PDB file of C-alpha atoms in Angstrom:
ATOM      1  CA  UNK Z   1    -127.412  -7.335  18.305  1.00 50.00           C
ATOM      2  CA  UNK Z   2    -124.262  -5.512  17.333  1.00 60.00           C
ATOM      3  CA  UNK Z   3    -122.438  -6.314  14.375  1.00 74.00           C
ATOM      4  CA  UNK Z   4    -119.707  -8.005  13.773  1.00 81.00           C
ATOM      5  CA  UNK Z   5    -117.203  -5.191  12.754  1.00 82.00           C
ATOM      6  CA  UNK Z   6    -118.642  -3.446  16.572  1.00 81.00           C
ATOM      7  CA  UNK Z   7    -117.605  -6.961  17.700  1.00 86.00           C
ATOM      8  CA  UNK Z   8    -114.285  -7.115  16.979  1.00 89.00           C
ATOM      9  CA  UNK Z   9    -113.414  -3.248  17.763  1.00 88.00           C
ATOM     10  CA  UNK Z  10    -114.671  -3.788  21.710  1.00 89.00           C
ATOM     11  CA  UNK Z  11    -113.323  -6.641  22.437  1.00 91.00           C
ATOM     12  CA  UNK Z  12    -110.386  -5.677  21.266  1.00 93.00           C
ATOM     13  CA  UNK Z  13    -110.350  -2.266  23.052  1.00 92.00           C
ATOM     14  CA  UNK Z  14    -111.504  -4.128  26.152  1.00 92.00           C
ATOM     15  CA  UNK Z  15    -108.395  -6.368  26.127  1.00 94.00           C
ATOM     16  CA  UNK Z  16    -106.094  -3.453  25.410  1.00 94.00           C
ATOM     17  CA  UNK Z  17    -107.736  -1.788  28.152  1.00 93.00           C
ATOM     18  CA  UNK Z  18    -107.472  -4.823  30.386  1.00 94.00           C
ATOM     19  CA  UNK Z  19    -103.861  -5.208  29.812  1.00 95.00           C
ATOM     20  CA  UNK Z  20    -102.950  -1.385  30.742  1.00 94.00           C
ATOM     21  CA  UNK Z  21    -104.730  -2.029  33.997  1.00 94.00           C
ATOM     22  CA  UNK Z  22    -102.944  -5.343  34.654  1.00 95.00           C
ATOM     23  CA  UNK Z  23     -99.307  -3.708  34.029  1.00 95.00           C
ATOM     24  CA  UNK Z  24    -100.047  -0.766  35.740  1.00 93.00           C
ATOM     25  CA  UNK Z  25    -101.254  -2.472  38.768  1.00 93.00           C
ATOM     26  CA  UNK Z  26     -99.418  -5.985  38.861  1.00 94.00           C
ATOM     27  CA  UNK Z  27     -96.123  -4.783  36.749  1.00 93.00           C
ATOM     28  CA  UNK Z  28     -92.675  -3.689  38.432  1.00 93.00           C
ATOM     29  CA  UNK Z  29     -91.797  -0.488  39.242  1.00 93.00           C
ATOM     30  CA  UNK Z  30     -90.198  -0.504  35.629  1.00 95.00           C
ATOM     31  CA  UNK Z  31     -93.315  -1.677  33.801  1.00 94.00           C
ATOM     32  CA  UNK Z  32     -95.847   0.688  35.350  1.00 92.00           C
ATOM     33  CA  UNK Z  33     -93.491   3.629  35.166  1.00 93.00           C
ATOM     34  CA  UNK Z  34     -94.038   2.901  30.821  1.00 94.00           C
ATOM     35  CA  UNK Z  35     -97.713   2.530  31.494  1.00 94.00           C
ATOM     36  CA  UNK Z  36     -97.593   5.904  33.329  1.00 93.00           C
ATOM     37  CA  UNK Z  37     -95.373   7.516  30.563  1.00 95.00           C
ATOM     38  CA  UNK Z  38     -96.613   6.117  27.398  1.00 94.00           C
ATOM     39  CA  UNK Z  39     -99.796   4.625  27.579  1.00 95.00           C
ATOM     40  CA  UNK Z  40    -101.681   7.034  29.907  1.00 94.00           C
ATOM     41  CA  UNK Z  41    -101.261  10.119  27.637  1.00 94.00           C
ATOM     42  CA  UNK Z  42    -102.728   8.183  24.542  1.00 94.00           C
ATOM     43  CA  UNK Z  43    -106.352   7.419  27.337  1.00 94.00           C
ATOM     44  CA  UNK Z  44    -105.951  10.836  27.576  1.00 94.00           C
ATOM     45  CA  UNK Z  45    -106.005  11.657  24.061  1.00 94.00           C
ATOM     46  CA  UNK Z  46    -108.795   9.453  23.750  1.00 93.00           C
ATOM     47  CA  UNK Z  47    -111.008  10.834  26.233  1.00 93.00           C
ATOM     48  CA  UNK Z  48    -110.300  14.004  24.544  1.00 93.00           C
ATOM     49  CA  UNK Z  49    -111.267  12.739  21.230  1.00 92.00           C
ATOM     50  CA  UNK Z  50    -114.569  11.399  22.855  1.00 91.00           C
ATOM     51  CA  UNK Z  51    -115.003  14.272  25.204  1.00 90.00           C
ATOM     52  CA  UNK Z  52    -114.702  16.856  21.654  1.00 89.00           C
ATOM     53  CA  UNK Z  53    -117.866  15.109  19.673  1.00 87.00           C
ATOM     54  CA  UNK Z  54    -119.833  15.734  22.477  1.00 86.00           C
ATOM     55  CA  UNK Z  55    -119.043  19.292  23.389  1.00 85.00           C
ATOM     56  CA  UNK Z  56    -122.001  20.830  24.216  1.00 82.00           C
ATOM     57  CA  UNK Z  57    -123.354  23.729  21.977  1.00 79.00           C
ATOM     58  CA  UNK Z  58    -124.413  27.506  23.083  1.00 80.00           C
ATOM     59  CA  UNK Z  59    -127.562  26.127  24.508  1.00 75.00           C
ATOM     60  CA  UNK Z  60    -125.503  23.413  26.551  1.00 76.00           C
ATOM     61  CA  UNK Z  61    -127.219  20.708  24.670  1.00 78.00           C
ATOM     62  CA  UNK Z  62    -124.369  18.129  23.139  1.00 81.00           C
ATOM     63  CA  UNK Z  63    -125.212  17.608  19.399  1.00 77.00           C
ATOM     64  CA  UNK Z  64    -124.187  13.721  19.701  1.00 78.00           C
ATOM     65  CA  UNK Z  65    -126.629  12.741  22.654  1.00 76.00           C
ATOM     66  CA  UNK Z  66    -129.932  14.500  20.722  1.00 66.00           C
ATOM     67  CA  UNK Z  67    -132.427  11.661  20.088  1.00 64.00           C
ATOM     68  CA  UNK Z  68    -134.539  13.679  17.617  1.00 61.00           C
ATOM     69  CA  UNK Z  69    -134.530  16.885  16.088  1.00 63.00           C
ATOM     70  CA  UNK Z  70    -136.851  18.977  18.584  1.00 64.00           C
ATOM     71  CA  UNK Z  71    -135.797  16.773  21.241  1.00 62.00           C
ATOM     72  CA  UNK Z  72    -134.194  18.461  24.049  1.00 59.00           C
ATOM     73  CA  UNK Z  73    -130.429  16.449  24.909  1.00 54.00           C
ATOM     74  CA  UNK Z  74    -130.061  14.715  28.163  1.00 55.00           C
ATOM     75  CA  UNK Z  75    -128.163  17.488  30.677  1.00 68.00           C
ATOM     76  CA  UNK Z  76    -125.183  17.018  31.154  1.00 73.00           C
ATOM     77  CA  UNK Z  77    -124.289  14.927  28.261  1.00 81.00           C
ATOM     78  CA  UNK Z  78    -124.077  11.324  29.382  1.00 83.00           C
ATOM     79  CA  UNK Z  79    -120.447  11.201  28.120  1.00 85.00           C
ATOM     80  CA  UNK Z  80    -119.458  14.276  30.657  1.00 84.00           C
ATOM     81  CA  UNK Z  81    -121.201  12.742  32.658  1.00 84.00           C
ATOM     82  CA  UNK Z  82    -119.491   9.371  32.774  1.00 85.00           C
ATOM     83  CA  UNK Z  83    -116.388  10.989  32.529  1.00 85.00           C
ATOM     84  CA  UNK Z  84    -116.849  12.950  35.432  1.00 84.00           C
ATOM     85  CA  UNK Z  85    -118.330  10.397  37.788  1.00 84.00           C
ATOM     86  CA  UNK Z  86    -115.366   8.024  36.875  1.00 82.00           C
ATOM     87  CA  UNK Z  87    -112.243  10.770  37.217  1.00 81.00           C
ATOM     88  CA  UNK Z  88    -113.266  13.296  39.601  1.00 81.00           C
ATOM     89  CA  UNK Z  89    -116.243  12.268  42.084  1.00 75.00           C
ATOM     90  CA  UNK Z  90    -115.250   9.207  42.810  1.00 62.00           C
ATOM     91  CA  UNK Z  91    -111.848   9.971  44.174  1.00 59.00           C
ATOM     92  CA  UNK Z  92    -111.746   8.336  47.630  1.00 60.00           C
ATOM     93  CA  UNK Z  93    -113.561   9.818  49.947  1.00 56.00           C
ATOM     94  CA  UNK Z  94    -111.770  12.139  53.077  1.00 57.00           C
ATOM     95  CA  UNK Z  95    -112.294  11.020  56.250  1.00 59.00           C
ATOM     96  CA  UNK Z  96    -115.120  13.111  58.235  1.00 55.00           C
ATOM     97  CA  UNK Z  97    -114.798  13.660  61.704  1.00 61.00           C
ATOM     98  CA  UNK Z  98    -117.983  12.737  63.139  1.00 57.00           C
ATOM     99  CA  UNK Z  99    -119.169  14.810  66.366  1.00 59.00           C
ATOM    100  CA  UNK Z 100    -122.534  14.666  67.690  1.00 56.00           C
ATOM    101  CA  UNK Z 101    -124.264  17.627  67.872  1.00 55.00           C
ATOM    102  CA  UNK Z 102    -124.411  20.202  70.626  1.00 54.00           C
ATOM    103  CA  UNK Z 103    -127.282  20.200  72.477  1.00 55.00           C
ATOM    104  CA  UNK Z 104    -128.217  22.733  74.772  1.00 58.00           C
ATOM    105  CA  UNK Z 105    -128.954  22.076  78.674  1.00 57.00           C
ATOM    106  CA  UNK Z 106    -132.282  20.921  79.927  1.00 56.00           C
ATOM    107  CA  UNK Z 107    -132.820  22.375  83.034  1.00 56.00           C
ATOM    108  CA  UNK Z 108    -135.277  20.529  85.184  1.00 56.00           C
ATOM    109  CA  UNK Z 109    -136.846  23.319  87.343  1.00 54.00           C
ATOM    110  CA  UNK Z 110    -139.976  23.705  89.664  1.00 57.00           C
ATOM    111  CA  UNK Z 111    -141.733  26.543  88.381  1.00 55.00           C
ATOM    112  CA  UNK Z 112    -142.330  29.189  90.530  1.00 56.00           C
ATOM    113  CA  UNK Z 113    -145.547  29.003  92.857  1.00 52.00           C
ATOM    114  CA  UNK Z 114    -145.713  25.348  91.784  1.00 50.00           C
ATOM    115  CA  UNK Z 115    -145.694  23.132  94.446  1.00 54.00           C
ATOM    116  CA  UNK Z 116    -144.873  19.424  94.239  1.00 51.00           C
ATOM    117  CA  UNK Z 117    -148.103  17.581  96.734  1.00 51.00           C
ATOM    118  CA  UNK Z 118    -146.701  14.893  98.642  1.00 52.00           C
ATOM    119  CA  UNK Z 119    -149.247  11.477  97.956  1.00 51.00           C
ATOM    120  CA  UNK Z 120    -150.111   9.543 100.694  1.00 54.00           C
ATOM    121  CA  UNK Z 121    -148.198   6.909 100.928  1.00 49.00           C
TER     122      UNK Z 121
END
């Protein structure tokens, strides 16, 4: 169970988050051009700020994400990670042109000096 103090700081964070999403998607042109200017480079910042405690050391392990002290970190860090998966890979995807694949020509030949024998009919 997380405490009360933990409580209060997400659900706060997950309404201020909420509310940049709402104006940035249901606001005027107006209202989401703020959103763009002012409160996307503070996420930004904040990313940053997360992305910095877990910057992975010469070995590539990040320092945050060890569980123990001979414990090798998850690779990559799970807050790359999450970043990553969220900001870059899942862009929408490009549409593919689907072809089907060439196939070369099955010729149906008679051997040579194979004969076909007719069955009485």
């Amino acid at each position: 169970m997380s405490s009360p103090i933990f409580g209060q700081l997400e659900t706060s964070l997950a309404g201020y988050l909420a509310d940049v999403v709402h104006r940035a998607e249901f606001g005027d042109e107006r209202t989401a051009a703020a959103v763009a200017r002012f409160e996307v480079p503070r996420l930004v910042e904040a990313l940053k700020a997360v992305l910095d405690e877990h910057e992975p050391d010469e070995f590539g392990r990040c320092p945050d994400c060890r569980r123990s002290r001979f414990s090798r970190a998850p690779t990559p860090c799970r807050a790359y990670l999450s970043a990553h998966l969220c900001l870059v890979a899942l862009d929408e995807p490009q549409p593919v042109e689907v072809t089907t694949p060439m196939r070369r020509p099955v010729v149906l030949a008679e051997p040579s000096g194979f004969r076909m024998l007719n069955a009485p009919g």
